[in-house]
Amino acid sequence: PTTASGAVSNGDNLPFPSGSMVIILSHGFLGSRFDLSHIAEDLAAKGFVCVSPEYPESLAASYTRKPGLDRTIVNNKLLKFIDNTIR
């Protein structure tokens, strides 16, 4: 992630921005969370908060695939987090 000052961070201890519109950028099958980074950067520059989850079927997944974990579960957890965080 990039902070408001433009510094790159691993995302630890960064507060989730409030008061902004959230856009979830979802890569296609076998894609990567990096596939849409150019779009995320442009939208973030316009004030949107962009979230790009890494799905289990991604070729660039940063975690070991777990049985039963699919994009529906990832999306539902993400939506719940966003909903609970921005209220």
mmCIF file of N, CA and C in Angstrom, residues 20-66:
data_model
loop_
_atom_site.group_PDB
_atom_site.id
_atom_site.type_symbol
_atom_site.label_atom_id
_atom_site.label_comp_id
_atom_site.label_asym_id
_atom_site.label_seq_id
_atom_site.Cartn_x
_atom_site.Cartn_y
_atom_site.Cartn_z
ATOM 1 N N SER A 20 -14.296 7.732 2.607
ATOM 2 C CA SER A 20 -13.982 7.604 1.189
ATOM 3 C C SER A 20 -14.814 6.491 0.572
ATOM 4 N N MET A 21 -15.023 6.592 -0.693
ATOM 5 C CA MET A 21 -15.691 5.515 -1.422
ATOM 6 C C MET A 21 -14.699 4.370 -1.576
ATOM 7 N N VAL A 22 -15.175 3.137 -1.396
ATOM 8 C CA VAL A 22 -14.325 1.949 -1.494
ATOM 9 C C VAL A 22 -14.637 1.219 -2.788
ATOM 10 N N ILE A 23 -13.597 0.857 -3.506
ATOM 11 C CA ILE A 23 -13.740 0.087 -4.734
ATOM 12 C C ILE A 23 -12.961 -1.205 -4.568
ATOM 13 N N ILE A 24 -13.631 -2.329 -4.830
ATOM 14 C CA ILE A 24 -12.956 -3.618 -4.787
ATOM 15 C C ILE A 24 -12.614 -4.004 -6.217
ATOM 16 N N LEU A 25 -11.329 -4.171 -6.471
ATOM 17 C CA LEU A 25 -10.854 -4.573 -7.795
ATOM 18 C C LEU A 25 -10.561 -6.070 -7.738
ATOM 19 N N SER A 26 -11.313 -6.828 -8.494
ATOM 20 C CA SER A 26 -11.246 -8.280 -8.426
ATOM 21 C C SER A 26 -10.628 -8.844 -9.695
ATOM 22 N N HIS A 27 -9.474 -9.498 -9.539
ATOM 23 C CA HIS A 27 -8.798 -10.074 -10.699
ATOM 24 C C HIS A 27 -9.540 -11.307 -11.211
ATOM 25 N N GLY A 28 -9.304 -11.669 -12.435
ATOM 26 C CA GLY A 28 -9.928 -12.837 -13.036
ATOM 27 C C GLY A 28 -9.266 -14.128 -12.593
ATOM 28 N N PHE A 29 -9.818 -15.243 -13.049
ATOM 29 C CA PHE A 29 -9.309 -16.562 -12.708
ATOM 30 C C PHE A 29 -7.840 -16.667 -13.109
ATOM 31 N N LEU A 30 -7.028 -17.150 -12.202
ATOM 32 C CA LEU A 30 -5.578 -17.296 -12.349
ATOM 33 C C LEU A 30 -4.841 -15.965 -12.438
ATOM 34 N N GLY A 31 -5.545 -14.858 -12.230
ATOM 35 C CA GLY A 31 -4.909 -13.548 -12.270
ATOM 36 C C GLY A 31 -4.183 -13.259 -10.971
ATOM 37 N N SER A 32 -3.924 -12.002 -10.723
ATOM 38 C CA SER A 32 -3.185 -11.578 -9.544
ATOM 39 C C SER A 32 -3.724 -10.240 -9.062
ATOM 40 N N ARG A 33 -3.534 -9.975 -7.777
ATOM 41 C CA ARG A 33 -3.972 -8.677 -7.233
ATOM 42 C C ARG A 33 -3.212 -7.534 -7.882
ATOM 43 N N PHE A 34 -2.110 -7.840 -8.538
ATOM 44 C CA PHE A 34 -1.308 -6.802 -9.191
ATOM 45 C C PHE A 34 -1.832 -6.442 -10.585
ATOM 46 N N ASP A 35 -2.706 -7.280 -11.141
ATOM 47 C CA ASP A 35 -3.171 -7.080 -12.518
ATOM 48 C C ASP A 35 -3.843 -5.731 -12.746
ATOM 49 N N LEU A 36 -4.529 -5.236 -11.749
ATOM 50 C CA LEU A 36 -5.289 -3.992 -11.901
ATOM 51 C C LEU A 36 -4.664 -2.828 -11.125
ATOM 52 N N SER A 37 -3.380 -2.959 -10.788
ATOM 53 C CA SER A 37 -2.743 -1.928 -9.955
ATOM 54 C C SER A 37 -2.723 -0.561 -10.623
ATOM 55 N N HIS A 38 -2.591 -0.519 -11.941
ATOM 56 C CA HIS A 38 -2.575 0.776 -12.632
ATOM 57 C C HIS A 38 -3.930 1.475 -12.500
ATOM 58 N N ILE A 39 -5.007 0.704 -12.489
ATOM 59 C CA ILE A 39 -6.342 1.283 -12.304
ATOM 60 C C ILE A 39 -6.502 1.744 -10.853
ATOM 61 N N ALA A 40 -6.028 0.911 -9.917
ATOM 62 C CA ALA A 40 -6.119 1.267 -8.493
ATOM 63 C C ALA A 40 -5.368 2.557 -8.202
ATOM 64 N N GLU A 41 -4.196 2.709 -8.773
ATOM 65 C CA GLU A 41 -3.404 3.920 -8.539
ATOM 66 C C GLU A 41 -4.134 5.155 -9.056
ATOM 67 N N ASP A 42 -4.741 5.051 -10.225
ATOM 68 C CA ASP A 42 -5.465 6.186 -10.786
ATOM 69 C C ASP A 42 -6.685 6.532 -9.930
ATOM 70 N N LEU A 43 -7.431 5.518 -9.509
ATOM 71 C CA LEU A 43 -8.614 5.761 -8.674
ATOM 72 C C LEU A 43 -8.220 6.313 -7.306
ATOM 73 N N ALA A 44 -7.137 5.789 -6.722
ATOM 74 C CA ALA A 44 -6.675 6.286 -5.424
ATOM 75 C C ALA A 44 -6.260 7.749 -5.520
ATOM 76 N N ALA A 45 -5.654 8.127 -6.631
ATOM 77 C CA ALA A 45 -5.259 9.525 -6.829
ATOM 78 C C ALA A 45 -6.481 10.439 -6.883
ATOM 79 N N LYS A 46 -7.628 9.859 -7.208
ATOM 80 C CA LYS A 46 -8.879 10.630 -7.270
ATOM 81 C C LYS A 46 -9.656 10.557 -5.962
ATOM 82 N N GLY A 47 -9.080 9.902 -4.935
ATOM 83 C CA GLY A 47 -9.691 9.880 -3.613
ATOM 84 C C GLY A 47 -10.405 8.609 -3.220
ATOM 85 N N PHE A 48 -10.426 7.622 -4.089
ATOM 86 C CA PHE A 48 -11.076 6.361 -3.755
ATOM 87 C C PHE A 48 -10.124 5.472 -2.959
ATOM 88 N N VAL A 49 -10.684 4.620 -2.115
ATOM 89 C CA VAL A 49 -9.912 3.583 -1.441
ATOM 90 C C VAL A 49 -10.080 2.322 -2.278
ATOM 91 N N CYS A 50 -8.977 1.771 -2.744
ATOM 92 C CA CYS A 50 -9.025 0.579 -3.599
ATOM 93 C C CYS A 50 -8.494 -0.625 -2.839
ATOM 94 N N VAL A 51 -9.247 -1.703 -2.922
ATOM 95 C CA VAL A 51 -8.871 -2.955 -2.280
ATOM 96 C C VAL A 51 -8.802 -4.012 -3.369
ATOM 97 N N SER A 52 -7.699 -4.743 -3.393
ATOM 98 C CA SER A 52 -7.507 -5.765 -4.418
ATOM 99 C C SER A 52 -7.117 -7.079 -3.739
ATOM 100 N N PRO A 53 -8.112 -7.924 -3.442
ATOM 101 C CA PRO A 53 -7.799 -9.166 -2.728
ATOM 102 C C PRO A 53 -7.043 -10.163 -3.593
ATOM 103 N N GLU A 54 -6.311 -11.019 -2.925
ATOM 104 C CA GLU A 54 -5.611 -12.119 -3.602
ATOM 105 C C GLU A 54 -6.460 -13.359 -3.420
ATOM 106 N N TYR A 55 -6.955 -13.909 -4.509
ATOM 107 C CA TYR A 55 -7.813 -15.090 -4.444
ATOM 108 C C TYR A 55 -6.991 -16.368 -4.510
ATOM 109 N N PRO A 56 -7.537 -17.457 -3.954
ATOM 110 C CA PRO A 56 -6.790 -18.713 -3.885
ATOM 111 C C PRO A 56 -6.315 -19.246 -5.235
ATOM 112 N N GLU A 57 -7.066 -19.011 -6.293
ATOM 113 C CA GLU A 57 -6.684 -19.563 -7.602
ATOM 114 C C GLU A 57 -5.641 -18.730 -8.332
ATOM 115 N N SER A 58 -5.206 -17.646 -7.708
ATOM 116 C CA SER A 58 -4.221 -16.769 -8.329
ATOM 117 C C SER A 58 -2.896 -17.481 -8.540
ATOM 118 N N LEU A 59 -2.278 -17.210 -9.657
ATOM 119 C CA LEU A 59 -0.943 -17.756 -9.912
ATOM 120 C C LEU A 59 0.108 -17.097 -9.024
ATOM 121 N N ALA A 60 -0.224 -15.940 -8.460
ATOM 122 C CA ALA A 60 0.718 -15.205 -7.608
ATOM 123 C C ALA A 60 0.279 -15.226 -6.142
ATOM 124 N N ALA A 61 -0.568 -16.185 -5.773
ATOM 125 C CA ALA A 61 -1.075 -16.231 -4.402
ATOM 126 C C ALA A 61 0.076 -16.253 -3.402
ATOM 127 N N SER A 62 -0.063 -15.457 -2.360
ATOM 128 C CA SER A 62 0.996 -15.329 -1.361
ATOM 129 C C SER A 62 0.760 -16.254 -0.169
ATOM 130 N N TYR A 63 -0.154 -17.190 -0.308
ATOM 131 C CA TYR A 63 -0.454 -18.132 0.770
ATOM 132 C C TYR A 63 -0.761 -19.505 0.174
ATOM 133 N N THR A 64 -0.615 -20.527 0.994
ATOM 134 C CA THR A 64 -0.913 -21.891 0.564
ATOM 135 C C THR A 64 -2.418 -22.055 0.449
ATOM 136 N N ARG A 65 -2.843 -22.640 -0.622
ATOM 137 C CA ARG A 65 -4.288 -22.821 -0.841
ATOM 138 C C ARG A 65 -4.862 -23.750 0.223
ATOM 139 N N LYS A 66 -6.008 -23.357 0.777
ATOM 140 C CA LYS A 66 -6.668 -24.126 1.813
ATOM 141 C C LYS A 66 -7.956 -24.725 1.248
#
